Amino acid sequence: NKFLLCVGRFVPYKGHELAIKLGEALNLPVVLVGHGSGETHLRKLSLNSTTEVSLFVNAPREKIRELYATCTCLVYPAIEDFGIVPVEAMATGARVLGIDQGGLRDTVSQGQTGKLVSNLNR
């Protein structure tokens, strides 16, 4: 059950588009969880994607926990002072892939709970 997971509001700075591109590059399905004004745009991208993309809108907490626990990794392209999503994911054992800036530096243990990179080719 290999797939990339991206969780957060469907707004541009959260980086869901980047998760789709990464899924295409790695030939892995992508699951997007959230809601927001960018939903229509993300649905269009998913239809044109070369990989399978699933959207879960307003998913219940239990479903999100299940996705965290079973994903290949959580892709977290947003730069935040603190992001609760990566912390929730790591609490289930999920590994996090994110940008080496902001709050991820304080919560992700490089090589142990995830991988932080200088950029994700925005």
Coordinates of N, CA and C in Angstrom, one line a residue:
N1 N 0.8 -1.2 0.0 CA 0.0 0.0 0.0 C 0.9 1.2 0.0
K2 N 1.6 1.5 -1.1 CA 2.5 2.6 -1.2 C 1.8 3.8 -1.8
F3 N 1.8 4.9 -1.0 CA 1.3 6.2 -1.6 C 1.8 7.4 -0.8
L4 N 1.9 8.5 -1.4 CA 2.3 9.7 -0.8 C 1.0 10.4 -0.2
L5 N 1.2 11.1 0.9 CA 0.0 11.7 1.5 C 0.4 13.2 1.7
C6 N -0.6 14.1 1.5 CA -0.5 15.5 1.7 C -1.7 15.9 2.4
V7 N -1.6 16.5 3.6 CA -2.8 16.9 4.4 C -2.7 18.4 4.7
G8 N -3.8 19.1 4.4 CA -3.9 20.5 4.8 C -4.9 21.2 3.9
R9 N -5.2 22.5 4.3 CA -6.2 23.2 3.5 C -5.8 23.3 2.0
F10 N -6.8 23.2 1.2 CA -6.5 23.3 -0.3 C -6.4 24.7 -0.7
V11 N -5.2 25.2 -0.3 CA -4.8 26.6 -0.7 C -3.4 26.5 -1.3
P12 N -3.0 27.4 -2.2 CA -1.7 27.2 -2.9 C -0.5 27.0 -2.1
Y13 N -0.3 27.8 -1.0 CA 0.9 27.7 -0.3 C 1.1 26.4 0.5
K14 N 0.1 25.6 0.6 CA 0.2 24.3 1.3 C 1.0 23.3 0.4
G15 N 1.0 23.5 -0.9 CA 1.9 22.7 -1.7 C 1.3 21.4 -2.2
H16 N 0.0 21.2 -2.3 CA -0.6 20.0 -2.8 C -0.2 19.7 -4.2
E17 N 0.0 20.7 -5.0 CA 0.5 20.6 -6.4 C 1.8 19.9 -6.5
L18 N 2.7 20.3 -5.6 CA 4.0 19.7 -5.5 C 3.9 18.2 -5.1
A19 N 3.0 17.9 -4.2 CA 2.9 16.4 -3.9 C 2.5 15.6 -5.1
I20 N 1.6 16.2 -5.9 CA 1.2 15.5 -7.2 C 2.4 15.3 -8.1
K21 N 3.2 16.4 -8.3 CA 4.4 16.3 -9.1 C 5.4 15.2 -8.6
L22 N 5.5 15.2 -7.3 CA 6.4 14.2 -6.7 C 5.9 12.8 -6.9
G23 N 4.6 12.6 -6.8 CA 4.0 11.3 -7.0 C 4.2 10.9 -8.5
E24 N 4.1 11.8 -9.4 CA 4.3 11.5 -10.8 C 5.8 11.1 -11.0
A25 N 6.7 11.9 -10.4 CA 8.1 11.6 -10.6 C 8.5 10.2 -10.0
L26 N 7.9 9.8 -8.9 CA 8.2 8.6 -8.2 C 7.3 7.4 -8.7
N27 N 6.3 7.7 -9.5 CA 5.3 6.8 -9.9 C 4.6 6.1 -8.7
L28 N 4.2 7.0 -7.8 CA 3.4 6.6 -6.6 C 2.1 7.3 -6.6
P29 N 1.0 6.6 -6.2 CA -0.3 7.3 -6.0 C -0.1 8.4 -5.0
V30 N -1.0 9.4 -5.1 CA -1.0 10.5 -4.1 C -2.4 10.6 -3.5
V31 N -2.5 10.8 -2.2 CA -3.7 11.1 -1.5 C -3.6 12.5 -0.9
L32 N -4.6 13.3 -1.3 CA -4.7 14.7 -0.8 C -5.9 14.7 0.2
V33 N -5.7 15.3 1.4 CA -6.7 15.4 2.4 C -6.8 16.9 2.8
G34 N -8.1 17.4 2.8 CA -8.3 18.7 3.2 C -9.6 19.3 2.7
H35 N -9.6 20.6 2.6 CA -10.8 21.3 2.0 C -10.3 22.7 1.7
G36 N -11.1 23.4 0.9 CA -10.7 24.8 0.7 C -11.0 25.2 -0.8
S37 N -10.6 26.5 -1.0 CA -10.9 27.1 -2.3 C -10.2 26.5 -3.5
G38 N -9.1 25.8 -3.2 CA -8.4 25.2 -4.3 C -8.8 23.8 -4.7
E39 N -9.9 23.4 -4.2 CA -10.4 22.0 -4.5 C -10.6 21.8 -5.9
T40 N -11.3 22.7 -6.6 CA -11.6 22.5 -8.0 C -10.3 22.4 -8.9
H41 N -9.4 23.3 -8.6 CA -8.1 23.2 -9.3 C -7.4 21.9 -9.0
L42 N -7.3 21.4 -7.8 CA -6.7 20.2 -7.5 C -7.4 19.0 -8.2
R43 N -8.7 19.0 -8.3 CA -9.4 18.0 -9.0 C -9.0 18.0 -10.5
K44 N -8.9 19.1 -11.1 CA -8.5 19.2 -12.5 C -7.1 18.6 -12.6
L45 N -6.2 19.0 -11.8 CA -4.8 18.5 -11.8 C -4.8 16.9 -11.7
S46 N -5.6 16.5 -10.8 CA -5.7 15.0 -10.5 C -6.2 14.3 -11.8
L47 N -7.1 14.8 -12.5 CA -7.6 14.2 -13.7 C -6.6 14.1 -14.8
N48 N -5.7 15.1 -14.8 CA -4.6 15.2 -15.9 C -3.3 14.6 -15.4
S49 N -3.3 14.0 -14.2 CA -2.0 13.5 -13.7 C -1.7 12.2 -14.3
T50 N -0.4 11.9 -14.3 CA 0.1 10.6 -14.8 C 0.1 9.5 -13.7
T51 N -0.3 9.9 -12.5 CA -0.4 9.0 -11.4 C -1.8 9.1 -10.8
E52 N -2.1 8.1 -10.1 CA -3.5 8.1 -9.4 C -3.5 9.1 -8.3
V53 N -4.4 10.0 -8.3 CA -4.6 11.0 -7.2 C -6.0 10.9 -6.7
S54 N -6.1 10.8 -5.3 CA -7.3 10.7 -4.6 C -7.5 11.9 -3.7
L55 N -8.7 12.5 -3.7 CA -8.9 13.6 -2.8 C -10.0 13.2 -1.7
F56 N -9.6 13.5 -0.5 CA -10.6 13.3 0.6 C -10.9 14.7 1.2
V57 N -12.1 15.1 1.0 CA -12.6 16.4 1.5 C -13.3 16.2 2.8
N58 N -12.9 17.0 3.8 CA -13.5 16.9 5.2 C -13.5 15.5 5.7
A59 N -12.4 14.8 5.6 CA -12.2 13.4 6.1 C -12.3 13.4 7.6
P60 N -13.0 12.3 8.1 CA -13.0 12.2 9.6 C -11.7 11.9 10.2
R61 N -11.4 12.3 11.4 CA -10.1 12.1 12.1 C -9.7 10.7 12.0
E62 N -10.6 9.7 12.1 CA -10.2 8.3 12.1 C -9.6 8.0 10.7
K63 N -10.2 8.5 9.7 CA -9.7 8.2 8.3 C -8.3 8.8 8.1
I64 N -8.1 10.0 8.6 CA -6.8 10.7 8.5 C -5.7 9.9 9.3
R65 N -6.1 9.5 10.5 CA -5.1 8.7 11.3 C -4.7 7.4 10.5
E66 N -5.7 6.8 9.9 CA -5.5 5.6 9.1 C -4.5 5.9 7.9
L67 N -4.7 7.0 7.2 CA -3.9 7.4 6.1 C -2.5 7.7 6.6
Y68 N -2.3 8.4 7.7 CA -1.0 8.7 8.3 C -0.3 7.3 8.5
A69 N -1.0 6.4 9.1 CA -0.3 5.2 9.6 C 0.0 4.2 8.4
T70 N -0.6 4.4 7.2 CA -0.3 3.5 6.1 C 0.4 4.2 4.9
C71 N 0.7 5.5 5.0 CA 1.3 6.1 3.8 C 2.8 5.8 3.8
T72 N 3.4 5.9 2.6 CA 4.8 5.8 2.4 C 5.5 6.9 3.1
C73 N 5.0 8.1 2.9 CA 5.4 9.3 3.7 C 4.4 10.4 3.5
L74 N 4.5 11.3 4.5 CA 3.7 12.6 4.4 C 4.6 13.6 3.7
V75 N 4.1 14.1 2.7 CA 4.8 15.2 2.0 C 4.2 16.5 2.5
Y76 N 5.1 17.3 3.1 CA 4.7 18.6 3.7 C 5.5 19.7 3.2
P77 N 5.1 20.3 2.0 CA 5.9 21.4 1.4 C 5.7 22.7 2.0
A78 N 4.7 22.9 2.8 CA 4.4 24.3 3.4 C 5.5 24.6 4.4
I79 N 5.8 25.9 4.4 CA 6.8 26.4 5.4 C 5.9 27.2 6.5
E80 N 5.9 26.6 7.7 CA 5.1 27.1 8.8 C 6.0 27.4 10.0
D81 N 5.6 28.3 10.9 CA 6.3 28.4 12.2 C 6.2 27.1 13.0
F82 N 5.0 26.5 12.9 CA 4.7 25.2 13.5 C 3.6 24.6 12.8
G83 N 3.8 23.3 12.4 CA 2.7 22.6 11.7 C 2.3 21.4 12.5
I84 N 1.0 21.3 12.8 CA 0.5 20.2 13.6 C 0.4 18.9 12.8
V85 N 0.2 19.1 11.5 CA 0.1 17.9 10.6 C 1.3 17.0 10.6
P86 N 2.5 17.5 10.5 CA 3.7 16.5 10.6 C 3.8 15.9 12.0
V87 N 3.4 16.6 13.0 CA 3.5 16.0 14.4 C 2.5 14.9 14.5
E88 N 1.2 15.1 14.0 CA 0.2 14.1 14.0 C 0.7 12.9 13.2
A89 N 1.2 13.1 12.0 CA 1.7 12.0 11.2 C 2.8 11.2 11.9
M90 N 3.8 11.9 12.5 CA 4.9 11.2 13.1 C 4.4 10.4 14.4
A91 N 3.3 10.9 15.0 CA 2.7 10.1 16.1 C 2.2 8.8 15.7
T92 N 1.9 8.6 14.5 CA 1.4 7.3 14.0 C 2.5 6.5 13.4
G93 N 3.7 7.0 13.3 CA 4.8 6.3 12.8 C 5.2 6.7 11.3
A94 N 4.4 7.7 10.8 CA 4.7 8.1 9.4 C 6.0 8.9 9.4
R95 N 6.7 8.8 8.3 CA 7.9 9.6 8.0 C 7.4 10.9 7.3
V96 N 8.1 11.9 7.5 CA 7.8 13.2 6.9 C 8.9 13.7 5.9
L97 N 8.5 14.1 4.7 CA 9.4 14.8 3.8 C 9.0 16.2 3.7
G98 N 9.9 17.1 4.0 CA 9.5 18.5 4.0 C 10.8 19.4 3.8
I99 N 10.5 20.7 3.8 CA 11.6 21.7 3.5 C 12.3 22.0 4.8
D100 N 13.6 22.1 4.8 CA 14.4 22.4 6.0 C 14.3 23.9 6.4
Q101 N 13.1 24.3 6.8 CA 12.9 25.6 7.2 C 11.7 25.6 8.2
G102 N 11.6 26.7 9.0 CA 10.5 26.8 9.9 C 10.4 25.7 11.0
G103 N 9.2 25.4 11.4 CA 8.9 24.5 12.5 C 9.3 23.1 12.2
L104 N 9.5 22.7 11.0 CA 9.9 21.3 10.8 C 11.3 21.0 11.3
R105 N 12.1 22.1 11.4 CA 13.4 21.9 12.0 C 13.3 21.5 13.4
D106 N 12.3 21.9 14.1 CA 12.1 21.6 15.5 C 11.4 20.3 15.8
T107 N 10.7 19.8 14.8 CA 9.8 18.6 15.1 C 10.3 17.3 14.3
V108 N 10.9 17.5 13.2 CA 11.4 16.3 12.4 C 12.8 16.0 12.8
S109 N 13.1 14.8 13.1 CA 14.5 14.3 13.4 C 15.1 13.8 12.1
Q110 N 16.0 14.5 11.5 CA 16.6 14.2 10.2 C 17.1 12.7 10.2
G111 N 16.5 12.0 9.3 CA 16.9 10.6 9.1 C 16.2 9.6 10.0
Q112 N 15.6 10.1 11.0 CA 14.9 9.2 12.0 C 13.4 9.3 11.8
T113 N 12.8 10.5 11.8 CA 11.3 10.6 11.7 C 11.0 11.2 10.3
G114 N 12.0 11.6 9.5 CA 11.8 12.1 8.2 C 13.0 12.6 7.6
K115 N 12.8 13.3 6.5 CA 13.9 13.9 5.7 C 13.5 15.3 5.4
L116 N 14.4 16.3 5.7 CA 14.2 17.7 5.3 C 15.2 18.0 4.2
V117 N 14.7 18.7 3.2 CA 15.6 19.0 2.1 C 15.5 20.5 1.9
S118 N 16.5 21.0 1.1 CA 16.6 22.5 0.9 C 15.4 23.0 0.1
N119 N 14.9 22.2 -0.8 CA 13.7 22.6 -1.5 C 13.1 21.4 -2.1
L120 N 11.8 21.5 -2.5 CA 11.1 20.4 -3.2 C 10.7 20.8 -4.6
N121 N 11.6 21.6 -5.2 CA 11.4 22.0 -6.6 C 10.1 22.7 -6.8
R122 N 9.9 23.8 -6.0 CA 8.7 24.6 -6.1 C 8.8 25.2 -7.5

